[in-house]
CSV table of C-alpha atoms in Angstrom, one decimal:
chain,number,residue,atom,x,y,z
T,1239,UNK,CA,25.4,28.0,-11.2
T,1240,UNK,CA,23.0,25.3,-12.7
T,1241,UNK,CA,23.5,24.8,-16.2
T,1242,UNK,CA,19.9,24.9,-18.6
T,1243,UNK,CA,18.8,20.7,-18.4
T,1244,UNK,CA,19.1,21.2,-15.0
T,1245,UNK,CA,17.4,24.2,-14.4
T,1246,UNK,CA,14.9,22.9,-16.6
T,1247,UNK,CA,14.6,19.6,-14.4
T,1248,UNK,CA,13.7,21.6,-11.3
T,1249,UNK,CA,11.8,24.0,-12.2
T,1250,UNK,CA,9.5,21.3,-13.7
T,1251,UNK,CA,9.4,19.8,-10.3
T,1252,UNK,CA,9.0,23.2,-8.4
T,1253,UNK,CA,5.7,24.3,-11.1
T,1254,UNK,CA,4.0,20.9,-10.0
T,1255,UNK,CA,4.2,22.1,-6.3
T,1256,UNK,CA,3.2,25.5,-6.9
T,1257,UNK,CA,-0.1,24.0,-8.7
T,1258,UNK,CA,-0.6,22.0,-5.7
T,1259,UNK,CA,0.1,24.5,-3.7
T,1260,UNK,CA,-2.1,27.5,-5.0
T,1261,UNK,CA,-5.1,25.4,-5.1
T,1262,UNK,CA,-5.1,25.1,-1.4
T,1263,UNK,CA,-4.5,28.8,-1.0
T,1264,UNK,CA,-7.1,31.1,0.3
T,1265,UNK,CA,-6.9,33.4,-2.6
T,1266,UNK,CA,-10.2,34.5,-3.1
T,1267,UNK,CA,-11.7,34.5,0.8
T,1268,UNK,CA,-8.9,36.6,1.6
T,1269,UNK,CA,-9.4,39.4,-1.1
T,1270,UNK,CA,-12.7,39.7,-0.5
T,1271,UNK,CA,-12.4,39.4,3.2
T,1272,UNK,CA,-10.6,42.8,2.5
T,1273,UNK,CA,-12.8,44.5,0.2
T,1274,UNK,CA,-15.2,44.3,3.1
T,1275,UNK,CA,-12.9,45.4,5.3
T,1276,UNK,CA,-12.2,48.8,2.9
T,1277,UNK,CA,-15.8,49.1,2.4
T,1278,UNK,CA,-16.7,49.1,6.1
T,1279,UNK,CA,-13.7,51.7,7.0
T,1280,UNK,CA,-14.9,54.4,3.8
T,1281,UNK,CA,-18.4,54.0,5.6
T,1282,UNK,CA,-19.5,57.6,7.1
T,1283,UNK,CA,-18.9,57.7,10.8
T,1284,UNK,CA,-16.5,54.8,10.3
T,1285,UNK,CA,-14.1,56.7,12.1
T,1286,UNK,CA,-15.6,58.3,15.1
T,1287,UNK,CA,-14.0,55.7,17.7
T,1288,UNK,CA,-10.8,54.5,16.3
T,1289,UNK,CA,-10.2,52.7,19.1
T,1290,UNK,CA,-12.7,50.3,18.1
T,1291,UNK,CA,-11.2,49.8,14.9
T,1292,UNK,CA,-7.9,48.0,16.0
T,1293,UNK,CA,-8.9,44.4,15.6
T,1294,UNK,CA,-10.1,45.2,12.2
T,1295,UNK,CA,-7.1,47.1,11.0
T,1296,UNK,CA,-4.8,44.4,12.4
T,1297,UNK,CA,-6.7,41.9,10.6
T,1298,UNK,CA,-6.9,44.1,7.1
T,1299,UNK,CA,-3.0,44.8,7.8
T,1300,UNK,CA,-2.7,40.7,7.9
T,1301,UNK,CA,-4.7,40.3,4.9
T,1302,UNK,CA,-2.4,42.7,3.0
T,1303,UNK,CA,0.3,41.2,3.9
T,1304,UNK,CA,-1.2,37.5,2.7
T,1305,UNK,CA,-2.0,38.7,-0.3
T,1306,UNK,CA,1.1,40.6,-1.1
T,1307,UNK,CA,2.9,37.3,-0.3
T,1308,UNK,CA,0.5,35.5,-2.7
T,1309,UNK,CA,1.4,37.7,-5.4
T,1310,UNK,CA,4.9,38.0,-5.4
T,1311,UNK,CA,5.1,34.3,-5.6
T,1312,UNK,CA,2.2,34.2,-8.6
T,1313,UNK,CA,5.1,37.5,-9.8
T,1314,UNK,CA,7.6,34.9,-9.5
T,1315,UNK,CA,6.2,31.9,-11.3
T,1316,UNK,CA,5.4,34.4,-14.3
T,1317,UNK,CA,9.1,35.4,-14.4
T,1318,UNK,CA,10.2,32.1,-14.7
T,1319,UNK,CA,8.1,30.9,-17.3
T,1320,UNK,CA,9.4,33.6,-19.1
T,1321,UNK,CA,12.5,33.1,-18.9
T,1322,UNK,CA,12.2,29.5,-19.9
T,1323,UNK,CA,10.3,30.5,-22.8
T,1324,UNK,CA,13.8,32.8,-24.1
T,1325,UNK,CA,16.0,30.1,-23.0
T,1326,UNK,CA,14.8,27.5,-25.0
T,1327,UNK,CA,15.5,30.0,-28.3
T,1328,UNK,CA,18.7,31.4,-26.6
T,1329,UNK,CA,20.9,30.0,-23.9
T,1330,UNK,CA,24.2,32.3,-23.4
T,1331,UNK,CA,25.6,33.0,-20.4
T,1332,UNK,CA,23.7,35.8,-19.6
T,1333,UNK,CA,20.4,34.2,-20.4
T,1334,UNK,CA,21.3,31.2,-17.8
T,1335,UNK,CA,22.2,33.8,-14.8
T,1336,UNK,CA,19.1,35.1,-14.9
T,1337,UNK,CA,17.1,32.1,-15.2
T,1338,UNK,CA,19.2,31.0,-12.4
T,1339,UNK,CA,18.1,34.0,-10.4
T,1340,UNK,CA,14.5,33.7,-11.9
T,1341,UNK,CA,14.3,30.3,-10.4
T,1342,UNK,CA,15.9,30.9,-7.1
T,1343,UNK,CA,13.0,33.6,-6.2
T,1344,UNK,CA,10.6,31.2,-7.0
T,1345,UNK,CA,12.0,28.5,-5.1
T,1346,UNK,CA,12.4,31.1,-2.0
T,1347,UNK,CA,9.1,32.6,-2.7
T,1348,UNK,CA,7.5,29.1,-2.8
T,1349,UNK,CA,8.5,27.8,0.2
T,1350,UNK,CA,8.0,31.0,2.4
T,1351,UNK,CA,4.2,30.3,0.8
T,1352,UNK,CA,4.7,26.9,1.7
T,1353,UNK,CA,5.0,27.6,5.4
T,1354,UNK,CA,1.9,30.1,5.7
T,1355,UNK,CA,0.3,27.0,5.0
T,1356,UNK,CA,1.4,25.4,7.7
T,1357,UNK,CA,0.4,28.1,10.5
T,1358,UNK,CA,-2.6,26.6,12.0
T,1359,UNK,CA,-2.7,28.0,15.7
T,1360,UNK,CA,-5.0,30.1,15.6
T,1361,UNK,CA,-2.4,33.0,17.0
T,1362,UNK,CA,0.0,32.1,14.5
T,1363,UNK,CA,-0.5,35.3,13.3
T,1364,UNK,CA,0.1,37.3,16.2
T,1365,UNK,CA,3.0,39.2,17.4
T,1366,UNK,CA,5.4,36.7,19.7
T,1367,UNK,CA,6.4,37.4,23.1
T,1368,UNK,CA,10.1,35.3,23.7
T,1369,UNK,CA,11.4,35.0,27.3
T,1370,UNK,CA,14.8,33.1,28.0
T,1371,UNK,CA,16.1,32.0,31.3
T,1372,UNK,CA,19.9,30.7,31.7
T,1373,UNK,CA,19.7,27.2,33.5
T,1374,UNK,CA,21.6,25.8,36.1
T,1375,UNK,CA,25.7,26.8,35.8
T,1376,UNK,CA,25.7,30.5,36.5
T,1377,UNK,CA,27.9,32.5,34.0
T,1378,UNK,CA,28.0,30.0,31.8
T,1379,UNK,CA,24.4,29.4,31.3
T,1380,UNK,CA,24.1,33.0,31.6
T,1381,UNK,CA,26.2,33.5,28.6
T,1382,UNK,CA,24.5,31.0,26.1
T,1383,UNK,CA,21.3,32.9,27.3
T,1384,UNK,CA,23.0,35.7,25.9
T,1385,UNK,CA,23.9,33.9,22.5
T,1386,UNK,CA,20.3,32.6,22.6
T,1387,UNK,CA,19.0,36.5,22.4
T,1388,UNK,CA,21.7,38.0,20.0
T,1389,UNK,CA,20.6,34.4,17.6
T,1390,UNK,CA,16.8,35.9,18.0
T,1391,UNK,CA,17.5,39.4,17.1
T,1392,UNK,CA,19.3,38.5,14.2
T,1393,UNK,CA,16.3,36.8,12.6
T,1394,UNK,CA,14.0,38.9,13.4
T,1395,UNK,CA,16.3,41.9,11.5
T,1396,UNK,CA,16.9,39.1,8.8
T,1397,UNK,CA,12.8,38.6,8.4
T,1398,UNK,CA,12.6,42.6,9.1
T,1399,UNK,CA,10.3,41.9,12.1
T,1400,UNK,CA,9.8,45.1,14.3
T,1401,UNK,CA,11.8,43.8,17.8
T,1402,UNK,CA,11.2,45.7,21.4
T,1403,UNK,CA,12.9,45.0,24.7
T,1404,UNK,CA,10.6,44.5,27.3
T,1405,UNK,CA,12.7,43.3,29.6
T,1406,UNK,CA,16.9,42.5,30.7
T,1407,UNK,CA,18.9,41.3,33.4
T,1408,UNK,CA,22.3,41.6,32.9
T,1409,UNK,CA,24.2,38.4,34.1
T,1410,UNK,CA,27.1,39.8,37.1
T,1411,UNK,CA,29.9,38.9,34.6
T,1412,UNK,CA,28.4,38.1,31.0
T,1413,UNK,CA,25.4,37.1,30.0
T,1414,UNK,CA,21.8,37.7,30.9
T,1415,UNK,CA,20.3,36.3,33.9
T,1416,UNK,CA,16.8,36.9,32.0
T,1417,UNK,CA,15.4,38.5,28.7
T,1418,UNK,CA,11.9,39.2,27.6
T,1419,UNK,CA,11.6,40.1,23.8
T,1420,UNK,CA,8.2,41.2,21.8
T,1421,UNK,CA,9.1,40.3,18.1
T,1422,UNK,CA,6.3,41.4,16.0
T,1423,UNK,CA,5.7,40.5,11.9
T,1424,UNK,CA,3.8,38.1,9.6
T,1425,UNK,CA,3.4,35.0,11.6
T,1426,UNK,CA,5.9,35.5,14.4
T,1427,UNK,CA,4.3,33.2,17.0
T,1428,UNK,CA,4.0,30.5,14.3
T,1429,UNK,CA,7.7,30.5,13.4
T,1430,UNK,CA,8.6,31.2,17.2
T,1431,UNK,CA,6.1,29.0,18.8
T,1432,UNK,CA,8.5,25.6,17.6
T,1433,UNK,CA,11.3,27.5,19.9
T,1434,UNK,CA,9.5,27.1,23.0
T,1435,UNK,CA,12.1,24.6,25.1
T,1436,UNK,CA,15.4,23.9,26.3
T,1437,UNK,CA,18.7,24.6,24.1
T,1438,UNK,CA,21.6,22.8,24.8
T,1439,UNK,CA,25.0,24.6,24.3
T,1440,UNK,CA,28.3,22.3,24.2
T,1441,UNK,CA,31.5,24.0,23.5
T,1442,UNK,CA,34.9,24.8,25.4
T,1443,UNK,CA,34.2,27.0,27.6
T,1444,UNK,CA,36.1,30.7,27.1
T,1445,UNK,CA,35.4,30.9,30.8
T,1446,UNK,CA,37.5,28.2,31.7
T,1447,UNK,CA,41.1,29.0,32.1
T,1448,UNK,CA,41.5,24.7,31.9
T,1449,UNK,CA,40.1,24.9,28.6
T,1450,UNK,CA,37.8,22.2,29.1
T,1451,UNK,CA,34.8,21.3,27.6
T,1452,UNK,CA,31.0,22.4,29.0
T,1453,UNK,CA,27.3,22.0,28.8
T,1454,UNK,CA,25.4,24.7,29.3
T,1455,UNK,CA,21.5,24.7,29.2
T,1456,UNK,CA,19.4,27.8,28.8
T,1457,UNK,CA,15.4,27.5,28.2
T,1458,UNK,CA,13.0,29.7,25.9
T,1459,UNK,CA,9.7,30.2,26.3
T,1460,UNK,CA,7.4,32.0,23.3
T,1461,UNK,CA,4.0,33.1,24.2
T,1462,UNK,CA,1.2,34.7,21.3
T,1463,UNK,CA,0.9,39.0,21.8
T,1464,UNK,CA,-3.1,38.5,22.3
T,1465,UNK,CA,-5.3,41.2,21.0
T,1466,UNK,CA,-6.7,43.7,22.8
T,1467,UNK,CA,-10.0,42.6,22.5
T,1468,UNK,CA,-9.2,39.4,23.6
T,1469,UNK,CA,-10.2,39.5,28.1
T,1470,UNK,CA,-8.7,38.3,30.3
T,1471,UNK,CA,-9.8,38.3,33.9
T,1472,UNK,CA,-7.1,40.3,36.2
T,1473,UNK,CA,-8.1,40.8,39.5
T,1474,UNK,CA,-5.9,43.7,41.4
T,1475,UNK,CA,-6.4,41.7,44.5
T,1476,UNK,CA,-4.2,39.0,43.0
T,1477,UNK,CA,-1.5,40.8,42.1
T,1478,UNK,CA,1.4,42.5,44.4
T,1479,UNK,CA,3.2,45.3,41.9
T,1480,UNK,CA,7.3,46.6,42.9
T,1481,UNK,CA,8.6,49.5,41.9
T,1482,UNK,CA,12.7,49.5,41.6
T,1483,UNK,CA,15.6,50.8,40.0
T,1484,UNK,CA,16.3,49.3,36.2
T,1485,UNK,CA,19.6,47.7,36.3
T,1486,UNK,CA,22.3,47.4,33.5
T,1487,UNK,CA,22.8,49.8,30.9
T,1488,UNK,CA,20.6,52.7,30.4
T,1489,UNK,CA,19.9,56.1,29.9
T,1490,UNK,CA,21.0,58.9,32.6
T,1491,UNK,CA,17.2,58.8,33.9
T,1492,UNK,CA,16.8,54.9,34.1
T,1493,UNK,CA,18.8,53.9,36.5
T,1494,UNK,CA,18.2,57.2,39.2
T,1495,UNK,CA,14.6,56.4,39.4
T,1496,UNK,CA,12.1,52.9,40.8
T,1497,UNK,CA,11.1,53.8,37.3
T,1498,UNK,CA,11.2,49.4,37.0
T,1499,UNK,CA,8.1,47.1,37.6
T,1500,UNK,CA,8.1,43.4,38.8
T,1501,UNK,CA,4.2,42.1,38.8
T,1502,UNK,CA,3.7,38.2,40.8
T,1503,UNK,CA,0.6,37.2,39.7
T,1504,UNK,CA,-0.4,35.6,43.3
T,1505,UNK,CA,-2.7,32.8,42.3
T,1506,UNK,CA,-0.2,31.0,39.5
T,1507,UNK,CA,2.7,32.9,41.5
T,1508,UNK,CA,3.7,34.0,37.8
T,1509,UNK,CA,6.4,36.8,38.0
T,1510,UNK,CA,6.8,39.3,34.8
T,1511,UNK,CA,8.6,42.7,35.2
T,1512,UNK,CA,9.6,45.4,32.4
T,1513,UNK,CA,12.3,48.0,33.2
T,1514,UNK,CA,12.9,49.5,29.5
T,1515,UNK,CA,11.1,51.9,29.2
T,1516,UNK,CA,11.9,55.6,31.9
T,1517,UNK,CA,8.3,55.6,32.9
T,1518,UNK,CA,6.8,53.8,35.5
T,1519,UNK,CA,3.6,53.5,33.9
T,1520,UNK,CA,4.8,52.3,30.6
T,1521,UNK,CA,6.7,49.8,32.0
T,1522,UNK,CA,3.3,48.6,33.9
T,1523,UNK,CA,1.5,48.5,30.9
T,1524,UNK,CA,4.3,46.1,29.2
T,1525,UNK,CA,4.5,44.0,31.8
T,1526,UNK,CA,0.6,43.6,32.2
T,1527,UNK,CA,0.5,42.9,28.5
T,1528,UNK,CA,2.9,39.8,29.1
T,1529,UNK,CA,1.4,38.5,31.8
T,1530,UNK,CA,-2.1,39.0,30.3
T,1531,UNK,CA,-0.5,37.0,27.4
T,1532,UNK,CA,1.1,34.2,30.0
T,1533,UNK,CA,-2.1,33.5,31.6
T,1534,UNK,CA,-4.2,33.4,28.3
T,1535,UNK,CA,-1.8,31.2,27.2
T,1536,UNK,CA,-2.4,28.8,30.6
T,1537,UNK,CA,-6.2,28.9,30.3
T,1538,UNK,CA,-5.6,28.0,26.3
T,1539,UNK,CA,-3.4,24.7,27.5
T,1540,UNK,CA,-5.8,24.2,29.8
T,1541,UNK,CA,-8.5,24.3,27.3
T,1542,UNK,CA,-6.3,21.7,24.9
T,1543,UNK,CA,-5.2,19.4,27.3
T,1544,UNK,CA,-9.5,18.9,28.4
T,1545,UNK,CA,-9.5,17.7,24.7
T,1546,UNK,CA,-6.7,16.1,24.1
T,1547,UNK,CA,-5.1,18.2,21.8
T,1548,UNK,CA,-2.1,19.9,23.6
T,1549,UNK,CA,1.2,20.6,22.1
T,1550,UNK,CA,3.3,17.7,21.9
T,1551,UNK,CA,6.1,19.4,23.6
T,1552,UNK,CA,4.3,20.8,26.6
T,1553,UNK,CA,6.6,19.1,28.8
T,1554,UNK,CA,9.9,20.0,26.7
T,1555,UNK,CA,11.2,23.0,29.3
T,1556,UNK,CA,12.2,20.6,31.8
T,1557,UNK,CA,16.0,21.0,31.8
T,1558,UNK,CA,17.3,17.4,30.3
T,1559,UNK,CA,14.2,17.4,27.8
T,1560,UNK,CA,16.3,19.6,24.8
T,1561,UNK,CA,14.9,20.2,21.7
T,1562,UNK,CA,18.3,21.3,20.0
T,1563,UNK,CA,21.7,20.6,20.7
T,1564,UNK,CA,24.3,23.1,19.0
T,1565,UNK,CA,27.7,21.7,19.3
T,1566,UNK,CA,30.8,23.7,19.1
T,1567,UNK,CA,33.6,20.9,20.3
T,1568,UNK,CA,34.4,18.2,19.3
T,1569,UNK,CA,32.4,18.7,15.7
T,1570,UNK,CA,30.5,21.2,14.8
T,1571,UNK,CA,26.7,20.3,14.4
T,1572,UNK,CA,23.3,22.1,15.2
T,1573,UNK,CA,20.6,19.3,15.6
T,1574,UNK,CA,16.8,19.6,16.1
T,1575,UNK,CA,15.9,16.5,18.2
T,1576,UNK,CA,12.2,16.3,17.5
T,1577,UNK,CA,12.2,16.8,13.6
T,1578,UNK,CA,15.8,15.3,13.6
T,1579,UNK,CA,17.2,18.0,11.2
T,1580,UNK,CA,20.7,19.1,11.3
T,1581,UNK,CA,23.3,21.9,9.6
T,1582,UNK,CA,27.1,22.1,10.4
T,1583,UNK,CA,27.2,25.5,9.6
T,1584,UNK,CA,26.8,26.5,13.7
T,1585,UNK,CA,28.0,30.4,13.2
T,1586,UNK,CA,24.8,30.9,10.3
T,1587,UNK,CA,22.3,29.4,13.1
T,1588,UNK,CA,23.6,31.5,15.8
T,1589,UNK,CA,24.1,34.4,13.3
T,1590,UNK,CA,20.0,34.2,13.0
T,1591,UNK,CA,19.6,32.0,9.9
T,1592,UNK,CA,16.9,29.8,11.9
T,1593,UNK,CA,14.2,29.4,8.4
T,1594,UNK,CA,15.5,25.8,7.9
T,1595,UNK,CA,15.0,24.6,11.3
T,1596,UNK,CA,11.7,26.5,12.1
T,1597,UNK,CA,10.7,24.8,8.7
T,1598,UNK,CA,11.8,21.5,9.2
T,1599,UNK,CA,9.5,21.3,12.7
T,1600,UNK,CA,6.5,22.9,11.2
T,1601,UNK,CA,6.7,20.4,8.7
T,1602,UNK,CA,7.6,17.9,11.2
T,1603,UNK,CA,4.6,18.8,13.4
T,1604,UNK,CA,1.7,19.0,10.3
T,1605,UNK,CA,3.1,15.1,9.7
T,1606,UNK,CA,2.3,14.1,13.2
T,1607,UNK,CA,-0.9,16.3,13.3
């Protein structure tokens, strides 16, 4: 616990970043941005195709949860101040705890502010769709693949993000041979978008009776959830749909029925499939949505590279191009080789504590912007 001079200290330092902070905020656009929004939906006949409505209650749903964030760190810099106010009459025990507390909420509040900031794809804001693919090594690979989802999951419960299974093939002794996730909640492509790569895994392998040491490789790839109204040009003629059994774990009706669905998109010879769901058709509609959002996401690199502007890791999922290394044996050392930041605490980054790193590389990537 921080005694009151230092307190004091930083929270003098963490009010002169708020200042600069809230002055760049959009505030104001953003509220009334919303009051439009309310006054257009309590218009009469508002309501007679809600179907219509989506984009704009997805963006008034956004906008609520901006401004909700923007308030509870204006909540938390009032709190503080007055707590500093009754600490400089009193400063027992209990009256230090609290500012402690006090000051902690602002510092977390501040910097999850902070990073909105940074968001400036302009899907940041949309729901993620995560694939990840064991590399060459076969269980092995297949098992830090594994590790790799369980390590997603966890943030996403830790951020309460909504988190559906599109798709999973179970490795033939451990791991996954494949995994599709949709992770939805404020800014999940922006956080996730940094993750798009290859991870590197060294540790001694619990799969080898020598006990030696191994490098396994596994890559990610993170794609934006595009809206609905966003088209994209699918002919039927280009695409060759299978129906089959789901394998792995499942329900009694999953695995008695061709209830999966593998889509190859002929012309880019993209392959998406979706066996999660028992029907046939819903499956089809999941995969369609990911490879809608796989080929928008081709035409938008496209669209970059034309002008230059293409993300600066768009070669990174070459296997031997890693963007993090999490080391097991000899030491024990997770490091992000594009923003150089590291942790030792390897267990908290595979338990789903990943806010450090995804900061660390949005801030890395504003710098070099």
């Amino acid at each position: 616990m921080l005694e009151y001079p230092e307190i004091k200290s930083l929270s003098a330092e963490l009010i002169e970043k708020f200042d600069t902070l809230w002055g760049r905020l959009d505030y104001r656009e953003s509220s009334d941005r919303l009051k439009e929004i309310e006054a257009e939906l309590s218009r009469p006949g508002a309501w007679d195709k809600p179907e219509s409505l989506t984009p704009v209650l997805r963006e008034k749903s956004q906008l609520e949860s901006r401004l909700a964030m923007y308030d509870e760190l204006r909540t938390a810099r009032e709190d503080l101040d007055e707590w500093l106010l009754l600490a400089q009459e009193e400063t027992d025990e209990e009256t230090v705890q609290a500012l402690n507390e006090s000051l902690e909420t602002f510092r977390s509040s501040l910097n999850t502010t902070e990073m909105a900031t940074l968001f400036t794809h302009p899907h940041d804001k949309n729901a993620a769709i995560l694939e990840i693919h064991p590399g060459a090594g076969g269980v092995e690979s297949q098992d830090w693949a594994e590790m790799l989802m369980r390590m997603y999951t966890r943030w996403a419960e830790r951020r309460g993000f909504s988190l559906e299974l599109l798709d999973l093939q179970p490795g033939d002794e451990a791991g996954v041979k494949s995994a599709t996730l949709r992770i939805e909640g404020l800014y999940a492509f922006g956080h996730l978008r940094g993750e798009r790569g290859v991870h590197r895994l060294i540790r001694i392998s619990p799969f080898d009776a020598s006990g030696r040491r191994h490098t396994s490789f596994a890559s990610v790839d993170v794609v934006p959830d595009i809206e609905e109204d966003v088209e994209v040009d699918v002919r039927d003629e280009d695409l060759r749909v299978d129906v089959f059994r789901s394998s792995g774990p499942g329900g009694q009706h999953v695995n008695k029925t061709n209830s999966a669905v593998r889509i190859t998109h002929l012309p880019t010879n993209i392959v998406v499939q979706c066996q999660n769901e028992k029907s046939q058709l819903r499956n089809k509609q999941a995969a369609m949505k990911v490879l809608k959002a796989r080929l928008y996401e081709i035409e938008m690199k496209k669209r970059e590279e034309e002008q230059q502007s293409d993300y600066a890791d768009k070669t990174a999922i070459a296997f031997g191009n890693q963007i993090r290394t999490y080391t097991l044996q000899p030491y024990r050392l997770v490091k992000d080789h594009r923003s150089n930041f590291e942790v030792s605490n390897v267990d908290d980054v595979l338990d789903g504590n990943l806010d450090e790193i995804i900061r660390s590389n949005l801030i890395h990537n504003h710098a070099e912007q």
